[in-house]
Tab-separated table of C-alpha atoms in Angstrom:
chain	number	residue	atom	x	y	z
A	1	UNK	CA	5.194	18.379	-3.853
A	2	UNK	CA	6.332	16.390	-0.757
A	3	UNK	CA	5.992	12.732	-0.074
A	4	UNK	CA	2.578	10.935	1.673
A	5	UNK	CA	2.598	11.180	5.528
A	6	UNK	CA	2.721	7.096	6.231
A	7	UNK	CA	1.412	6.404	9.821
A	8	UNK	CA	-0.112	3.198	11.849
A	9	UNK	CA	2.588	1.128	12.222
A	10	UNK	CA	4.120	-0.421	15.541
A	11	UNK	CA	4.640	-3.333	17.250
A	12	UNK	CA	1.850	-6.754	17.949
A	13	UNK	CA	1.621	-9.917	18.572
A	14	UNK	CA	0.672	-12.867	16.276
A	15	UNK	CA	-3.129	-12.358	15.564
A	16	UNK	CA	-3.169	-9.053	16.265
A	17	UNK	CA	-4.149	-6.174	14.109
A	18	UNK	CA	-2.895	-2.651	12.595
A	19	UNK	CA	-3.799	-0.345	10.025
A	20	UNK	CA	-2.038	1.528	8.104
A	21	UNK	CA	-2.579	5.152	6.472
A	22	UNK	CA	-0.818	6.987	3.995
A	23	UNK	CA	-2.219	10.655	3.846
A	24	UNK	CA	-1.472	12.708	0.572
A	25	UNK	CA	-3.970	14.133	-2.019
A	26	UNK	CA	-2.507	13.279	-5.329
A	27	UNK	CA	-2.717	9.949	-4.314
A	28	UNK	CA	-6.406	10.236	-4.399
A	29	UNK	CA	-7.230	12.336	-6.593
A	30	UNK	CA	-4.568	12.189	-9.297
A	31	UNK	CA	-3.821	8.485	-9.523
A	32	UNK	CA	-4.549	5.958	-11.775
A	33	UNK	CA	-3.534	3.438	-9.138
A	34	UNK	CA	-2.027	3.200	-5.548
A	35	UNK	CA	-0.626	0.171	-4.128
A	36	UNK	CA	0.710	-0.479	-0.545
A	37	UNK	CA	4.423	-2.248	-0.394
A	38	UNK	CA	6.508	-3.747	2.094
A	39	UNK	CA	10.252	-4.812	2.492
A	40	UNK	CA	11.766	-7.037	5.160
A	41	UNK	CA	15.702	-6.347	5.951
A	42	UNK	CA	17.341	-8.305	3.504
A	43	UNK	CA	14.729	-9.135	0.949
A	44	UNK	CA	13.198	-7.385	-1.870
A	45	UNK	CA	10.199	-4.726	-2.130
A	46	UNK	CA	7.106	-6.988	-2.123
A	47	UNK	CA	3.826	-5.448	-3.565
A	48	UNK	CA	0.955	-6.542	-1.258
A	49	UNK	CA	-2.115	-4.494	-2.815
A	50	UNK	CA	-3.163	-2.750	-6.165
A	51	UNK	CA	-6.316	-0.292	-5.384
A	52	UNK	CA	-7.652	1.411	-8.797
A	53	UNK	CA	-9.782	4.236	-8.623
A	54	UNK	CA	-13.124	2.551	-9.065
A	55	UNK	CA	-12.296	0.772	-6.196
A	56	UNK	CA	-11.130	-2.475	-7.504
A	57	UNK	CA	-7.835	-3.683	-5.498
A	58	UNK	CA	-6.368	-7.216	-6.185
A	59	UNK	CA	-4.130	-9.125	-3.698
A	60	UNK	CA	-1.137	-11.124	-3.265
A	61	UNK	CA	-2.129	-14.494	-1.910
A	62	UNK	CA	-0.424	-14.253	1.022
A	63	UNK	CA	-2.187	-11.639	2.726
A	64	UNK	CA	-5.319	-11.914	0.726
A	65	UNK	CA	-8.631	-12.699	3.099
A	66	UNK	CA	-5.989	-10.757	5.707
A	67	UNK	CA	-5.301	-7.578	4.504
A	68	UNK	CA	-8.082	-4.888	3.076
A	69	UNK	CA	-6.451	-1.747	1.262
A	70	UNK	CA	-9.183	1.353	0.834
A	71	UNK	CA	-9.083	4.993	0.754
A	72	UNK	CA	-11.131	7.602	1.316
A	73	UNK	CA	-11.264	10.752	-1.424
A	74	UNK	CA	-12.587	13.260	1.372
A	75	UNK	CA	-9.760	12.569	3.637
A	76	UNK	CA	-7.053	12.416	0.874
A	77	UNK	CA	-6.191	9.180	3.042
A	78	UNK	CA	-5.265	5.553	1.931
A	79	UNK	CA	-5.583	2.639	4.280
A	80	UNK	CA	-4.150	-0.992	5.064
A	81	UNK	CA	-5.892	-3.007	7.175
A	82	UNK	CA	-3.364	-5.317	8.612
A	83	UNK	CA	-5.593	-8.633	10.683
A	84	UNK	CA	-4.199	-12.217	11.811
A	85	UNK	CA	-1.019	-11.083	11.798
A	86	UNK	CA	2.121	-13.275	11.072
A	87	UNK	CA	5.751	-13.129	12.413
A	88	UNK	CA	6.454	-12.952	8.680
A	89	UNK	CA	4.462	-10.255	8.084
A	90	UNK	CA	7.658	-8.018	9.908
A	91	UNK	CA	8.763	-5.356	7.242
A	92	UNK	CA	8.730	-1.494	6.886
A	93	UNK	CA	5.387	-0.539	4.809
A	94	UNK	CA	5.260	1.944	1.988
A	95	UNK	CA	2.909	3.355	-0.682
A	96	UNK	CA	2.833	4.236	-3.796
A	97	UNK	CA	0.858	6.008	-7.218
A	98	UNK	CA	0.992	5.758	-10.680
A	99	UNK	CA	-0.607	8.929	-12.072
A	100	UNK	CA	-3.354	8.842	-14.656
A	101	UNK	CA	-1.232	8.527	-18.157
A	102	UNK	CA	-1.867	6.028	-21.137
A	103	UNK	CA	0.801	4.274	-19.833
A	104	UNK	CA	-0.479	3.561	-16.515
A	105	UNK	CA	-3.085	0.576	-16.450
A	106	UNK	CA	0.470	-0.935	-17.807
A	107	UNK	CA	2.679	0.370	-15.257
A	108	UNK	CA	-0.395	-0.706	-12.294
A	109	UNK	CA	0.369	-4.275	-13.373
A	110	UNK	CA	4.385	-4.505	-13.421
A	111	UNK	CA	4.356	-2.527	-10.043
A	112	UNK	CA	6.336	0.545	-11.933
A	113	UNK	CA	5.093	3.319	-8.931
A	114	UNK	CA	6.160	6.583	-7.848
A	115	UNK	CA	6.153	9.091	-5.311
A	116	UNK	CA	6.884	6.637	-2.485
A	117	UNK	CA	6.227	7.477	1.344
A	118	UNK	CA	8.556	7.271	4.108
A	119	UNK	CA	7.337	3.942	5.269
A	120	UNK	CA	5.924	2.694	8.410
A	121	UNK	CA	7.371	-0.406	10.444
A	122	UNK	CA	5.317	-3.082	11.270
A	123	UNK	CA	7.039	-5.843	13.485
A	124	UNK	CA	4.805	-9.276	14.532
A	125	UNK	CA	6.042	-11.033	17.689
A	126	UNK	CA	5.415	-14.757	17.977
């Protein structure tokens, strides 16, 4: 089935702004969930943002009021808006699904995803 087509990333300053897409249908229209990721070398995979198909996405706090996830069905396109970017905020970028099962408003909330993408790399210069 192929993985998402990730794009978006690069390099900014401190303040500055990006967003990200990740382009694959089954994430829109056979997901229970998506959820945008990120990992900085030598740290773990952090989940940033939960978006459910009614639209409801919750946050980490450290990016919330900073970062907007969305997506649009017609496009078969997810988004990240990265704004007031932080030096800390340097990591590659993935995302994720969980498909519609009865184990997935379960598997949204422990961050249990699948069908990752390539990942795009976002680096923040002070």
């Amino acid at each position: 089935q192929g993985q998402p087509v990730e794009s978006g990333g690069g390099s900014v300053q401190a303040g500055g702004s990006l967003r990200l897409s990740c382009e694959d249908s089954k994430y829109t229209r056979n997901s229970y969930c998506v959820g945008w990721f990120r990992q900085a070398p030598g740290k773990e995979r952090e989940g940033l943002a939960v978006t459910y198909m009614d639209r409801r996405t919750t946050y980490i706090d450290s990016v919330k009021g900073r970062f907007t996830a969305s997506f649009d069905k017609g496009k078969s396109t997810l988004y990240l808006q990265l704004s007031s970017l932080r030096p800390e905020d340097t990591a590659m970028y993935y995302c994720a699904r969980v498909p519609p099962t009865d184990e997935a408003p379960d598997r949204c909330l422990r961050y249990e995803f699948i069908d990752w993408g390539q990942g795009t790399q976002v680096t923040v210069s002070s």
